Coordinates of C-alpha atoms in Angstrom, one line a residue:
X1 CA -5.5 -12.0 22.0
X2 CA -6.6 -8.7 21.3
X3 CA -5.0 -6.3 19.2
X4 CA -4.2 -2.4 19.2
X5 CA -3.1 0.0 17.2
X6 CA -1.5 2.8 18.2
X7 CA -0.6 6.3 16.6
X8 CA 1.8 8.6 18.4
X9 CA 3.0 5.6 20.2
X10 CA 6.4 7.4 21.3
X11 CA 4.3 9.9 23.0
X12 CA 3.8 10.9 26.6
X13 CA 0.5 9.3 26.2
X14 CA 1.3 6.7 23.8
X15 CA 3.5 4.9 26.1
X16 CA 1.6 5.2 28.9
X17 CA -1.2 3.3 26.9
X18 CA 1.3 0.6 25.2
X19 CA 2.2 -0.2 29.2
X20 CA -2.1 -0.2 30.3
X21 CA -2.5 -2.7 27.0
X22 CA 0.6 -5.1 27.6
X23 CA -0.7 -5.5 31.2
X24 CA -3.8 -6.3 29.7
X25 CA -2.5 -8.9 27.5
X26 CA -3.4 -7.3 24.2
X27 CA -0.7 -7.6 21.1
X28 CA 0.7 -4.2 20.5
X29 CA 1.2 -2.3 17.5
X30 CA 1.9 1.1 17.2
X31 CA 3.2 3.9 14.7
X32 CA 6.1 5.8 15.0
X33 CA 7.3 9.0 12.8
X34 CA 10.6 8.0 10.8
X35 CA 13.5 10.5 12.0
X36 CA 17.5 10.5 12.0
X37 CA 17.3 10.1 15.8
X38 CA 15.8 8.1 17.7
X39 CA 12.9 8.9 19.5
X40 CA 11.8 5.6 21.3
X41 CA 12.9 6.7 24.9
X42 CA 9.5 6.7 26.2
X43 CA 8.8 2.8 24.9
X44 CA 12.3 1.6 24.9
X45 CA 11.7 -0.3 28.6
X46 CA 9.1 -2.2 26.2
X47 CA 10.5 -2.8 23.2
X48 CA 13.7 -5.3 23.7
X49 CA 14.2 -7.4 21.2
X50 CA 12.0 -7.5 18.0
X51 CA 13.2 -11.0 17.1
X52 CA 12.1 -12.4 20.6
X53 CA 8.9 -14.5 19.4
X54 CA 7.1 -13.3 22.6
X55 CA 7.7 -10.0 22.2
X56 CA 4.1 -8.1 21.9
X57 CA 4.8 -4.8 21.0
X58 CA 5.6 -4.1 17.7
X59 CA 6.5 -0.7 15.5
X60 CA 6.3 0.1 11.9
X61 CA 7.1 3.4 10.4
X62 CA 4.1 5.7 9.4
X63 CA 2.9 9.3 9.0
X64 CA -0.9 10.7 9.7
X65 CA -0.4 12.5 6.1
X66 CA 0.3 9.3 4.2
X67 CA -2.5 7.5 3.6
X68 CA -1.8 4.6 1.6
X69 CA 0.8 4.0 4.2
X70 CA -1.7 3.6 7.2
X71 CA -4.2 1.7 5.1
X72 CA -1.2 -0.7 4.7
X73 CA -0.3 -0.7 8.4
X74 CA -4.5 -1.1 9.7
X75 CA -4.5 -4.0 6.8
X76 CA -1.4 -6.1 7.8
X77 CA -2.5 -5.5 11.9
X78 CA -6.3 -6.0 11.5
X79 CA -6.5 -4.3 14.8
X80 CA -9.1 -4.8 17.1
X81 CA -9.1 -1.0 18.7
X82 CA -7.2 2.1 16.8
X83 CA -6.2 4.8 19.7
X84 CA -5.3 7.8 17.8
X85 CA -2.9 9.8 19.4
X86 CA -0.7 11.0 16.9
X87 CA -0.7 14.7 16.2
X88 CA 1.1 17.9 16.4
X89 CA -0.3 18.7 19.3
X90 CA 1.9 22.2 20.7
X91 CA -1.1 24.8 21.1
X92 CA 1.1 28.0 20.2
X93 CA 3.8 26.3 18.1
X94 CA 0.0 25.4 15.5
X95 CA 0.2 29.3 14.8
X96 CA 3.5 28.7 13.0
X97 CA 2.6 26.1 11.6
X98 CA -1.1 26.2 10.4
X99 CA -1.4 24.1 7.0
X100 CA 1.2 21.4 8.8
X101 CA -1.4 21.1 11.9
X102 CA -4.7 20.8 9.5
X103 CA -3.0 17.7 7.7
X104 CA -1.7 15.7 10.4
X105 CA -4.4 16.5 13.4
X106 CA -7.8 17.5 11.3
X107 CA -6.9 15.0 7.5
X108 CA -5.0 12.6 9.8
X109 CA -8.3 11.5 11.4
X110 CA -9.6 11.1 8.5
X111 CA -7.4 8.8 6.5
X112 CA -7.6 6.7 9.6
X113 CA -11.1 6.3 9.2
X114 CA -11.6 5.9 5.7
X115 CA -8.9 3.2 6.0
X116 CA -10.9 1.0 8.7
X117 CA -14.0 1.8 6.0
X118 CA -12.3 0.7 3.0
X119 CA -11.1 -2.5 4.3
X120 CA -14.4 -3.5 5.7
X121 CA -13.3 -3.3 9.3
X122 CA -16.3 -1.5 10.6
X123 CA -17.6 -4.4 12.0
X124 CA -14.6 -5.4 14.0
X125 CA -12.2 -2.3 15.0
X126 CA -13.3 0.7 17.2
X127 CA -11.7 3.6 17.0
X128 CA -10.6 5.8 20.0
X129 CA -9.9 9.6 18.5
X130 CA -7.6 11.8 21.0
X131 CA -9.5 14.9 20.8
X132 CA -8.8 18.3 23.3
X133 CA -9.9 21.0 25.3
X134 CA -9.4 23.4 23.2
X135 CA -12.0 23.0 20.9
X136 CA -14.0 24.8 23.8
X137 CA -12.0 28.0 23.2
X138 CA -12.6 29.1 27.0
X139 CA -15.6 31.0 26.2
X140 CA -17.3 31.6 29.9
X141 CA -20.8 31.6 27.7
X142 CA -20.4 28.2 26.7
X143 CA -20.2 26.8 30.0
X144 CA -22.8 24.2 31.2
X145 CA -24.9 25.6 34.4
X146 CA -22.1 24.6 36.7
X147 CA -19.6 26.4 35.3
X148 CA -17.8 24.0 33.6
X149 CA -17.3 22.4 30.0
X150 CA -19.2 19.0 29.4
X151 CA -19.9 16.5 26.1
X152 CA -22.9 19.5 25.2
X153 CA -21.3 22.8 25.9
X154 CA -21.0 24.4 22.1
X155 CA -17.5 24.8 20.5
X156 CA -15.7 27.8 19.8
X157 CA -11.6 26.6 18.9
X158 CA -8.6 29.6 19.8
X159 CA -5.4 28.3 17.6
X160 CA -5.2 26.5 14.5
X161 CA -4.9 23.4 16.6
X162 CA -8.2 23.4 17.5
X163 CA -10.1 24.2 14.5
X164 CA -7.5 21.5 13.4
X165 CA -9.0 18.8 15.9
X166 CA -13.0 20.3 15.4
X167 CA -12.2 18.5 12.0
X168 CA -11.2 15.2 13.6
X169 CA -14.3 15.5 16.4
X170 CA -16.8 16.3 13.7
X171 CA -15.2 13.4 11.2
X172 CA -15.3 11.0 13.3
X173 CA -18.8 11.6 14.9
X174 CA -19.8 11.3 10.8
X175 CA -18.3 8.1 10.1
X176 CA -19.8 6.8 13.0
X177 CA -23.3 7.8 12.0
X178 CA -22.8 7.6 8.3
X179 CA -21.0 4.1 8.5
X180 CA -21.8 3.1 12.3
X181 CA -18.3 2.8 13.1
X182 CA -17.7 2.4 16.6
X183 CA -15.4 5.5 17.1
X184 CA -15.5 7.6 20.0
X185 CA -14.1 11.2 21.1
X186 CA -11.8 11.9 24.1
X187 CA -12.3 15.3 25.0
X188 CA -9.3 15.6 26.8
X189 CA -8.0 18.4 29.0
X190 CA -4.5 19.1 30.5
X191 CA -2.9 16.0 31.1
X192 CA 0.9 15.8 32.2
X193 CA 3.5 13.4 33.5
X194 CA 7.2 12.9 34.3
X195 CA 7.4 12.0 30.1
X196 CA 5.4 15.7 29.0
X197 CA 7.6 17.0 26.3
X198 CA 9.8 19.5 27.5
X199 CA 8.2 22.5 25.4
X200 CA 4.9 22.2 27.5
X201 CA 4.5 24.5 30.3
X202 CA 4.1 22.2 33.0
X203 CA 7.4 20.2 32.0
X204 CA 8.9 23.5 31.2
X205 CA 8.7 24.8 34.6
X206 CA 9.1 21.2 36.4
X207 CA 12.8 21.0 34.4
X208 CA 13.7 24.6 35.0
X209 CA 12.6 24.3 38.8
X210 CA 15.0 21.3 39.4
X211 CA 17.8 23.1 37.4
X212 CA 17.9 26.0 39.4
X213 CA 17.7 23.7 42.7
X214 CA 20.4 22.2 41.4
X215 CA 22.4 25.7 40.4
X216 CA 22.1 24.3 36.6
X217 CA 19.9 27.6 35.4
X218 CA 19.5 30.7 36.6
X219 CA 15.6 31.4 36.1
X220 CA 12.8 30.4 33.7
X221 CA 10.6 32.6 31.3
X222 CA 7.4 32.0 31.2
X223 CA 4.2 33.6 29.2
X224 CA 0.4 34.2 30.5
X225 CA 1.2 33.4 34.6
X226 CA -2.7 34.0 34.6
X227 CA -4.1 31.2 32.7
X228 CA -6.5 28.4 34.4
X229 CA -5.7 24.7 33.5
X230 CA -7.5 21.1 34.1
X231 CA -4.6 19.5 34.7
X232 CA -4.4 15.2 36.0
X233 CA -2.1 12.6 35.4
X234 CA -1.8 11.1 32.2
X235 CA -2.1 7.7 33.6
X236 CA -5.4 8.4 34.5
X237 CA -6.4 9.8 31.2
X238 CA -4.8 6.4 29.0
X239 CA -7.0 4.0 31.3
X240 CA -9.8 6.4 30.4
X241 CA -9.1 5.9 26.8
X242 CA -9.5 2.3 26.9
X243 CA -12.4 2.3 28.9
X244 CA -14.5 4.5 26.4
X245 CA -13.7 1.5 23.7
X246 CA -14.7 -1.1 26.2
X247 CA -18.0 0.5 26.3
X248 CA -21.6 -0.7 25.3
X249 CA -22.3 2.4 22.9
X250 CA -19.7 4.4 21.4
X251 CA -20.0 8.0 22.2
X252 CA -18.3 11.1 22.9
X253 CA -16.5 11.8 26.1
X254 CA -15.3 14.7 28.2
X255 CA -12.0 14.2 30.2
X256 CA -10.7 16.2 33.5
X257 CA -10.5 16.2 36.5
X258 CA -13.0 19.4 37.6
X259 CA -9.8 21.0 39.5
X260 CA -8.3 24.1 37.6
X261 CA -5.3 26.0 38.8
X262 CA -3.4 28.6 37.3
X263 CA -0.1 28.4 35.9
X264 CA 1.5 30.9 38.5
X265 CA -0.2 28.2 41.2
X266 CA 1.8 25.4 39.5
X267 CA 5.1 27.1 39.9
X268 CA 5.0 27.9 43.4
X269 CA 3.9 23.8 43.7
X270 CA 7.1 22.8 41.7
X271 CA 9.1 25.2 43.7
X272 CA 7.6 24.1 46.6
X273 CA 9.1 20.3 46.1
X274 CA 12.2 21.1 46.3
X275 CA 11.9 23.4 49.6
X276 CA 11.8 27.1 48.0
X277 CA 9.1 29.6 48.3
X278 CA 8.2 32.6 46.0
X279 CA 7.0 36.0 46.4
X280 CA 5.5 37.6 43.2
X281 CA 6.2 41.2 42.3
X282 CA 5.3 43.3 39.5
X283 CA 2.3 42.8 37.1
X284 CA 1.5 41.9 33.5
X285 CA 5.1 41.8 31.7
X286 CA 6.8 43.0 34.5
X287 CA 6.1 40.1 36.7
X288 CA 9.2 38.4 38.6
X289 CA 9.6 36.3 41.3
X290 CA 12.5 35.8 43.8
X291 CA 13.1 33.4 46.3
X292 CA 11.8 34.2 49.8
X293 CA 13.0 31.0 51.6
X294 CA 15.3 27.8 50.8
X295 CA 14.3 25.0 53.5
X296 CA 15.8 21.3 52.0
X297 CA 19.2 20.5 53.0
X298 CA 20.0 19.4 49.0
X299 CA 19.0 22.4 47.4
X300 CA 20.7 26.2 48.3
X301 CA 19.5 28.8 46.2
X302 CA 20.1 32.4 47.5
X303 CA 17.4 34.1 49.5
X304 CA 15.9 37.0 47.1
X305 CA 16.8 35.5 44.2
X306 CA 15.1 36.3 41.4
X307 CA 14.1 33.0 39.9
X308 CA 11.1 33.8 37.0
X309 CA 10.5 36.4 34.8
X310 CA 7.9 37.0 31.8
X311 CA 8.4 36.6 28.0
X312 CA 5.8 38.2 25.6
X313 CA 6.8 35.8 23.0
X314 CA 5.8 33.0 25.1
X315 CA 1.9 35.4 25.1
X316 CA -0.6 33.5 22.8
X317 CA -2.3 35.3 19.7
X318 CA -5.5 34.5 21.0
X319 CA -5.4 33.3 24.9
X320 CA -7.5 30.6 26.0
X321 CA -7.4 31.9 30.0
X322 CA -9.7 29.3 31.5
X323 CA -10.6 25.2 30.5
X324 CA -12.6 23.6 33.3
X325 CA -13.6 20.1 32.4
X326 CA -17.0 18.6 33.5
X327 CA -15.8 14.6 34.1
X328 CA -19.4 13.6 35.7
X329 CA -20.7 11.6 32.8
X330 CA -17.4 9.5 32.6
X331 CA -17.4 9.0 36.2
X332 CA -21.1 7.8 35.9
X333 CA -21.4 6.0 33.3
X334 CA -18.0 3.9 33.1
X335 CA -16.9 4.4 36.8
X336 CA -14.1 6.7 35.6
X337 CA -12.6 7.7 39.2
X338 CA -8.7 9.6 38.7
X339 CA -6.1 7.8 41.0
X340 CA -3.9 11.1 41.0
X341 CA -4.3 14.8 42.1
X342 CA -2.9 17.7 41.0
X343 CA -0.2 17.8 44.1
X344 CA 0.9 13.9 43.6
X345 CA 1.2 15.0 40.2
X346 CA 3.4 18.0 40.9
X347 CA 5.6 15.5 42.8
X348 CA 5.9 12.5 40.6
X349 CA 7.0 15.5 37.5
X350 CA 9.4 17.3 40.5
X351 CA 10.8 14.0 41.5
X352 CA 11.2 12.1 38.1
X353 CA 13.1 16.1 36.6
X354 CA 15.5 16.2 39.9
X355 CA 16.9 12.5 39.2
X356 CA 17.0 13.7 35.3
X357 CA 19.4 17.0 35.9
X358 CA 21.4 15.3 39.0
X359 CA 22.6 13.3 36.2
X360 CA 23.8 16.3 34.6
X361 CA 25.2 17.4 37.7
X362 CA 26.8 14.0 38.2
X363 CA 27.9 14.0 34.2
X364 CA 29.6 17.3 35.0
X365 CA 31.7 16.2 37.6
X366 CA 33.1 13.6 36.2
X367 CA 34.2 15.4 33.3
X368 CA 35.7 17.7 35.7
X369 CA 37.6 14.9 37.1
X370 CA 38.7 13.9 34.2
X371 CA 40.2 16.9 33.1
X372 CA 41.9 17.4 36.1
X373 CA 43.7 13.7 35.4
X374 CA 44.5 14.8 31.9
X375 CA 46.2 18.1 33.3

């Protein structure tokens, strides 16, 4: 049975990729942050009972800025494949948080490597490092001749998260040449999913969308309406991950789905679930937008509503306006072929956020009831 290792296990993608490996028979370990709360909801359907002998996902407590702790945790797993997700990984919450970012995402890498390197492991465990985007900074120059981003187009990082993550691409590409560790980038670009954190933009807008369906909210701020994404579905981006450490050769790896869209695009999509349409007015701060038509039966919202205005706080230091990835050498070389497009995508985040806050709705009600019983 193989084994994995997983950092940032209670993560969108994490938990997508504990799923892909349990199907796959693997054993299961991964590394979760210790915290007052918990924060297993994304893994809980997985993890049952940690006394069940046949249970094949287990969790240990860990932190990317703790070394001897991960050197403890690779020792006692002797994992076959390390997928390392873990990292603080909000683009404009990194300018707050600078020196934070630079442990966890750029040293984090590091100790992870050195770890599988001091325990003689290079031999046996591969080592799949989540790297982003952003590390291309959106520069039009550094496009390939098609216009978009690929494994050679140079790097030019926009936020402290990713010069944090150049350190983690350019570590690991050393280890693997100084040590010939097989560890791998994932240049990854926009990926989203029903289980996005609710501070990103896409999950943002998908939760305040089925709010104000619902008459739960009355609009949603929102920062640069102009900026171009890559987005696909996580799901496709996990089985990516494993495929690049299933590979002959380990390499570097852009991927995306070659489809961007802008952010104002994506709200009239998630609007557009649950029956409403938009008209834009204004420009640049002063953008709104109100509600033009209301056509599904469970959702009323009043015609000319205004339903989205614009929040300079939300404006980046330095914007990153366009990421366009190139995914032609993953889809060559490993057969890489995304099951999801950017409407199914839309829908399964629009579908998965109206059964979340009709729970509210529903939660609401019955305390409603119950007062009236108490009065």
């Amino acid at each position: 049975m193989k084994v994995a290792l997983i950092t940032g296990i209670t993560g969108q993608d994490g938990s997508y990729l504990a799923e892909l490996l349990l199907e796959k028979g693997y054993m299961v370990h991964g590394i979760k942050r210790r915290a007052s709360l918990f924060n297993t909801d994304r893994i809980d359907h997985l993890y049952q009972d940690p006394h069940d002998p046949n249970q094949r996902l287990k969790l240990h407590y860990g932190d990317l800025t703790d070394s001897m702790n991960l050197t403890r945790i690779i020792q006692e797993c002797q994992p076959d494949e390390i997928y390392n997700l873990g990292a603080m990984s909000h683009v404009k919450v990194s300018f707050d948080m600078p020196e934070y970012v630079g442990n966890v995402d750029g040293l984090g890498t590091l100790r992870i490597l050195e770890a599988v390197r001091i325990l003689g492991l290079e031999k046996k465990t591969r080592i799949y490092q989540a790297s982003t985007s952003e590390l291309f900074g959106g520069l039009p120059e550094n496009k390939n001749e098609r216009g978009f981003y690929d494994e050679n187009s140079p790097l030019y990082p926009r936020s402290p998260y990713g010069v944090a993550k150049i350190y983690g691409f350019w570590i690991t590409k050393n280890y693997r040449e100084a040590y010939n560790i097989f560890a791998c980038n994932g240049l990854l670009f926009n990926h989203e999913s029903p289980r996005r954190g609710e501070t990103f933009v896409t999950r943002k807008i998908t939760r305040a969308v089925a709010k104000i369906a619902l008459g739960l909210q009355e609009k949603v701020y929102l920062g640069n309406l102009e900026a171009k994404r890559d987005w696909g579905h996580a799901k496709d981006y996990v089985r990516m991950m494993w495929m690049i450490l299933q590979a002959d050769q380990p390499e570097d790896w852009v991927i995306a789905t070659g489809v961007t869209t802008t952010v104002r695009d994506f709200v009239k999509m998630a609007f557009n679930e649950v029956g409403i349409e938009l008209e834009f007015k204004g420009e640049g701060v002063e953008e709104k937008a109100y509600v033009t038509a209301c056509n599904h039966k469970d959702f009323q919202v009043e015609i000319g509503k205004e339903v989205l205005s614009i929040d300079p706080t939300y404006f980046r230091p330095t914007e990153v306006d366009l990421l366009l990835g190139d995914p032609t050498k993953a889809k060559e070389k490993l057969g890489w072929i995304p099951e999801h497009d950017l409407a199914s995508l839309v829908k399964d985040m629009m579908k998965g956020d109206v059964a979340l806050m009709k729970k509210d709705v529903d939660l609401l009600k019955a305390g409603h009831e119950i007062l009236k019983q108490v009065e």
